[in-house]
CSV table of C-alpha atoms in Angstrom, one decimal:
chain,number,residue,atom,x,y,z
A,12,MET,CA,29.3,56.1,54.4
A,13,LEU,CA,31.8,53.9,56.6
A,14,HIS,CA,30.8,56.2,60.1
A,15,LYS,CA,27.3,55.8,59.3
A,16,LEU,CA,27.3,52.2,58.9
A,17,LEU,CA,29.3,51.8,62.8
A,18,VAL,CA,26.8,54.5,64.1
A,19,GLN,CA,24.0,52.8,62.7
A,20,THR,CA,25.3,49.5,64.5
A,21,VAL,CA,26.2,50.8,67.6
A,22,ILE,CA,23.0,51.9,68.0
A,23,ALA,CA,20.8,48.7,66.8
A,24,LEU,CA,24.0,46.8,69.8
A,25,LEU,CA,22.7,49.0,72.7
A,26,ALA,CA,18.8,48.8,72.0
A,27,GLN,CA,19.2,44.9,71.3
A,28,GLY,CA,21.0,44.5,74.0
A,29,TRP,CA,19.0,47.3,76.3
A,30,LEU,CA,15.6,44.9,75.2
A,31,LEU,CA,17.6,41.1,75.8
A,32,TYR,CA,18.9,42.4,79.4
A,33,ARG,CA,16.1,44.4,80.3
A,34,GLY,CA,14.4,40.7,80.0
A,35,ALA,CA,16.7,39.2,81.7
A,36,ARG,CA,17.2,41.4,84.3
A,37,THR,CA,21.1,40.2,85.5
A,38,ALA,CA,24.5,41.0,83.6
A,39,ASP,CA,25.5,37.2,84.5
A,40,TRP,CA,24.5,36.0,80.9
A,41,PRO,CA,27.0,34.9,78.9
A,42,ALA,CA,25.2,33.5,75.9
A,43,GLY,CA,23.3,37.4,75.3
A,44,TRP,CA,26.9,38.7,75.5
A,45,ALA,CA,27.9,36.4,72.7
A,46,PHE,CA,25.2,36.7,70.9
A,47,LEU,CA,25.5,40.8,70.5
A,48,ALA,CA,29.0,39.7,69.7
A,49,LEU,CA,28.1,37.8,66.6
A,50,PHE,CA,25.5,40.5,65.7
A,51,GLY,CA,28.2,43.2,65.8
A,52,LEU,CA,31.1,41.5,64.0
A,53,GLY,CA,28.5,40.5,61.1
A,54,SER,CA,26.8,43.0,60.7
A,55,ILE,CA,30.1,45.2,60.4
A,56,VAL,CA,31.5,42.1,58.3
A,57,VAL,CA,28.8,42.5,55.9
A,58,GLY,CA,28.5,45.9,56.4
A,59,LEU,CA,32.7,46.3,55.4
A,60,PHE,CA,32.1,44.2,52.4
A,61,LEU,CA,29.3,46.5,50.8
A,62,LEU,CA,31.0,49.3,51.7
A,63,ARG,CA,34.2,47.6,49.2
A,64,HIS,CA,31.9,45.9,46.4
A,65,ASP,CA,28.3,47.5,46.1
A,66,PRO,CA,28.5,50.8,48.2
A,67,ALA,CA,24.8,51.9,46.1
A,68,LEU,CA,23.1,48.4,48.0
A,69,LEU,CA,24.9,49.2,51.0
A,70,ARG,CA,23.5,53.2,51.0
A,71,GLU,CA,19.9,51.2,50.0
A,72,ARG,CA,19.6,49.4,52.9
A,73,MET,CA,20.9,51.6,55.2
A,74,THR,CA,18.1,53.8,54.3
A,75,LEU,CA,14.9,53.7,56.7
A,76,PRO,CA,12.6,51.3,54.8
A,77,ALA,CA,10.0,53.0,53.8
A,78,HIS,CA,9.7,54.9,50.1
A,79,GLY,CA,7.7,56.6,48.0
A,80,ASN,CA,6.5,53.6,45.2
A,81,GLN,CA,6.3,51.0,48.6
A,82,PRO,CA,3.0,49.5,49.3
A,83,ARG,CA,1.4,51.1,52.9
A,84,ARG,CA,1.0,47.3,53.6
A,85,ASP,CA,4.7,46.8,53.6
A,86,LYS,CA,5.4,49.6,55.3
A,87,LEU,CA,3.1,48.6,57.9
A,88,LEU,CA,4.3,44.9,58.2
A,89,LEU,CA,7.7,46.1,58.3
A,90,LEU,CA,6.7,48.2,61.9
A,91,ALA,CA,4.7,44.9,62.7
A,92,VAL,CA,8.0,43.1,62.8
A,93,GLY,CA,10.1,45.7,64.2
A,94,LEU,CA,7.4,45.5,67.3
A,95,LEU,CA,7.5,41.2,67.3
A,96,TRP,CA,11.6,41.3,67.0
A,97,CYS,CA,11.4,43.9,70.4
A,98,PHE,CA,9.5,41.9,71.9
A,99,TRP,CA,11.3,38.5,71.2
A,100,LEU,CA,14.4,39.8,72.1
A,101,PHE,CA,13.2,41.2,75.6
A,102,GLY,CA,11.2,36.9,76.4
A,103,MET,CA,14.9,35.3,75.1
A,104,GLY,CA,15.8,37.6,78.2
A,105,ARG,CA,13.2,36.7,80.8
A,106,ASP,CA,12.6,32.9,80.1
A,107,ALA,CA,16.5,32.0,79.3
A,108,ALA,CA,18.8,33.9,82.0
A,109,HIS,CA,15.3,35.2,84.6
A,110,HIS,CA,12.8,32.2,84.6
A,111,ARG,CA,14.8,30.0,83.2
A,112,PHE,CA,12.1,27.4,82.2
A,113,ALA,CA,14.3,24.6,80.6
A,114,ALA,CA,18.3,25.1,80.0
A,115,MET,CA,19.7,23.9,76.6
A,116,PRO,CA,22.8,22.3,76.5
A,117,ALA,CA,26.3,24.1,75.6
A,118,TRP,CA,26.4,21.6,72.2
A,119,LEU,CA,23.0,23.0,70.9
A,120,GLN,CA,23.9,26.7,71.9
A,121,GLY,CA,27.1,26.3,69.4
A,122,ILE,CA,24.6,24.8,67.0
A,123,GLY,CA,22.8,28.1,67.7
A,124,ALA,CA,26.0,29.5,67.4
A,125,LEU,CA,26.9,28.6,63.4
A,126,LEU,CA,23.2,28.8,62.0
A,127,PHE,CA,23.7,32.2,63.7
A,128,VAL,CA,26.7,33.0,61.3
A,129,GLY,CA,25.4,30.8,58.8
A,130,GLY,CA,22.9,33.2,58.1
A,131,TYR,CA,24.8,36.4,57.9
A,132,ALA,CA,27.1,34.2,55.4
A,133,VAL,CA,24.2,33.5,53.7
A,134,THR,CA,23.0,36.9,53.3
A,135,THR,CA,26.4,38.1,52.4
A,136,TRP,CA,26.1,35.5,49.2
A,137,THR,CA,22.8,37.5,48.8
A,138,PHE,CA,24.1,40.5,48.7
A,139,ALA,CA,27.1,39.8,46.3
A,140,ALA,CA,24.7,38.3,43.7
A,141,ASN,CA,21.7,40.9,43.9
A,142,SER,CA,22.3,44.4,44.0
A,143,PHE,CA,18.8,44.9,44.2
A,144,ALA,CA,18.2,43.5,47.8
A,145,SER,CA,16.5,46.2,49.2
A,146,PRO,CA,14.8,45.9,52.8
A,147,ALA,CA,11.8,47.7,50.8
A,148,VAL,CA,9.2,45.5,48.4
A,149,ARG,CA,9.6,48.1,45.8
A,150,MET,CA,11.0,48.1,42.3
A,151,GLN,CA,14.2,50.1,41.5
A,152,PRO,CA,14.2,51.4,38.2
A,153,GLU,CA,16.8,54.4,38.7
A,154,ARG,CA,19.3,51.9,39.6
A,155,GLY,CA,18.4,49.8,36.4
A,156,HIS,CA,16.9,46.7,38.2
A,157,HIS,CA,17.0,43.4,36.4
A,158,VAL,CA,16.3,40.1,37.0
A,159,VAL,CA,19.1,38.0,39.0
A,160,ASP,CA,19.2,34.4,38.9
A,161,THR,CA,23.4,33.5,39.7
A,162,GLY,CA,24.3,33.0,42.7
A,163,PRO,CA,22.0,31.7,45.5
A,164,TYR,CA,18.6,32.7,42.9
A,165,ALA,CA,19.8,29.7,40.7
A,166,TRP,CA,18.7,27.7,44.1
A,167,VAL,CA,16.2,29.5,45.3
A,168,ARG,CA,13.6,33.0,44.6
A,169,HIS,CA,14.6,34.2,47.9
A,170,PRO,CA,17.7,33.1,49.7
A,171,MET,CA,18.0,36.4,52.0
A,172,TYR,CA,14.8,34.7,53.3
A,173,ALA,CA,16.2,31.4,53.8
A,174,GLY,CA,19.5,32.9,55.4
A,175,ALA,CA,16.9,35.7,57.6
A,176,LEU,CA,15.4,31.5,58.7
A,177,LEU,CA,18.9,30.6,59.8
A,178,LEU,CA,18.7,33.4,61.8
A,179,PHE,CA,15.7,33.3,63.9
A,180,LEU,CA,16.2,29.4,64.5
A,181,GLY,CA,19.8,30.3,65.3
A,182,MET,CA,19.5,33.0,67.8
A,183,PRO,CA,16.9,30.8,70.3
A,184,LEU,CA,19.2,28.2,70.6
A,185,LEU,CA,22.7,30.1,71.3
A,186,LEU,CA,20.3,32.0,74.0
A,187,GLY,CA,18.9,29.4,75.4
A,188,SER,CA,15.7,30.3,75.5
A,189,PRO,CA,13.1,27.4,74.0
A,190,LEU,CA,10.7,29.5,74.1
A,191,GLY,CA,11.8,31.1,71.7
A,192,MET,CA,11.8,28.4,69.2
A,193,LEU,CA,8.0,29.7,69.1
A,194,GLY,CA,9.7,32.8,66.5
A,195,LEU,CA,10.2,30.6,64.0
A,196,PRO,CA,7.1,29.3,62.4
A,197,ILE,CA,6.1,33.4,63.7
A,198,GLY,CA,9.0,34.7,61.5
A,199,ALA,CA,8.5,31.9,58.1
A,200,ALA,CA,4.8,32.8,58.1
A,201,ILE,CA,5.4,36.4,58.3
A,202,LEU,CA,8.3,35.3,55.4
A,203,ALA,CA,5.5,33.5,53.3
A,204,LEU,CA,2.8,36.2,53.7
A,205,ARG,CA,5.6,38.8,52.9
A,206,VAL,CA,6.9,36.5,49.8
A,207,GLY,CA,3.6,36.2,48.2
A,208,TRP,CA,3.6,40.3,47.8
A,209,GLU,CA,6.9,40.4,46.9
A,210,GLU,CA,6.7,37.8,44.3
A,211,ALA,CA,2.9,39.7,42.7
A,212,ALA,CA,5.3,43.3,42.4
A,213,LEU,CA,8.4,41.1,40.5
A,214,ARG,CA,5.6,39.4,38.4
A,215,GLU,CA,3.9,42.9,37.4
A,216,GLY,CA,6.7,45.0,37.1
A,217,LEU,CA,10.3,43.2,36.3
A,218,PRO,CA,10.3,42.3,33.0
A,219,GLY,CA,11.4,38.4,32.8
A,220,TYR,CA,10.8,37.5,36.4
A,221,ASP,CA,7.9,34.5,35.3
A,222,ASP,CA,10.0,33.0,32.9
A,223,TYR,CA,12.3,33.5,35.7
A,224,ALA,CA,10.2,31.9,38.5
A,225,ARG,CA,9.2,28.9,36.3
A,226,ARG,CA,13.0,27.9,36.2
A,227,VAL,CA,13.3,28.3,39.9
A,228,ARG,CA,10.2,26.8,41.8
A,229,HIS,CA,11.6,27.2,45.2
A,230,ARG,CA,11.3,29.4,47.3
A,231,PHE,CA,13.4,29.5,50.5
A,232,VAL,CA,15.0,26.0,50.6
A,233,PRO,CA,16.1,24.1,47.5
A,234,GLY,CA,13.8,21.2,47.0
A,235,LEU,CA,11.5,22.1,49.8
A,236,TRP,CA,9.7,25.1,50.2
């Protein structure tokens, strides 16, 4: 499984690097290399953590996010998200390194790097608490799926999406792309749509989820959302 993790990480790095620098039209873009380094390191660290502590979850997350008991609309949404992600990376490269519409100060890019790392930290915390954190909206009776209310789930119902919001904010800041900030509200809207579908499935198919949702009222941000 380690070999598969390394291969998938390298493929993801090459694909994202190609999109970023295809948009940038220059390799002289330190922020792009910094992003790829953080992405690669974060992916490997999280993968090694799962390999040691929860190989079943790592196996689940390394499979294609398409399952027989996954709603068709969720499969289509994930496909759309993948296409939007590609367009976003290309656009940030074009904005930050080619056109340079509005340069960001180095301190703001540093904050972006911290937010990006924070997103990985929240995701890792989520994985440590929830062995059922599949990329697909589906029940997992074959793995003894049950309600998780410890760790970050004691604070919000969807902590991995909270980590994703940190990534959506940190990436354009790190890359120095003001136009890339448009990805944050778009990403938040997509997550909000998917959460509605996910919670409907959990309330119907996961005993105890209704009670959990009444105890933990917020979805992404404690006290706010």
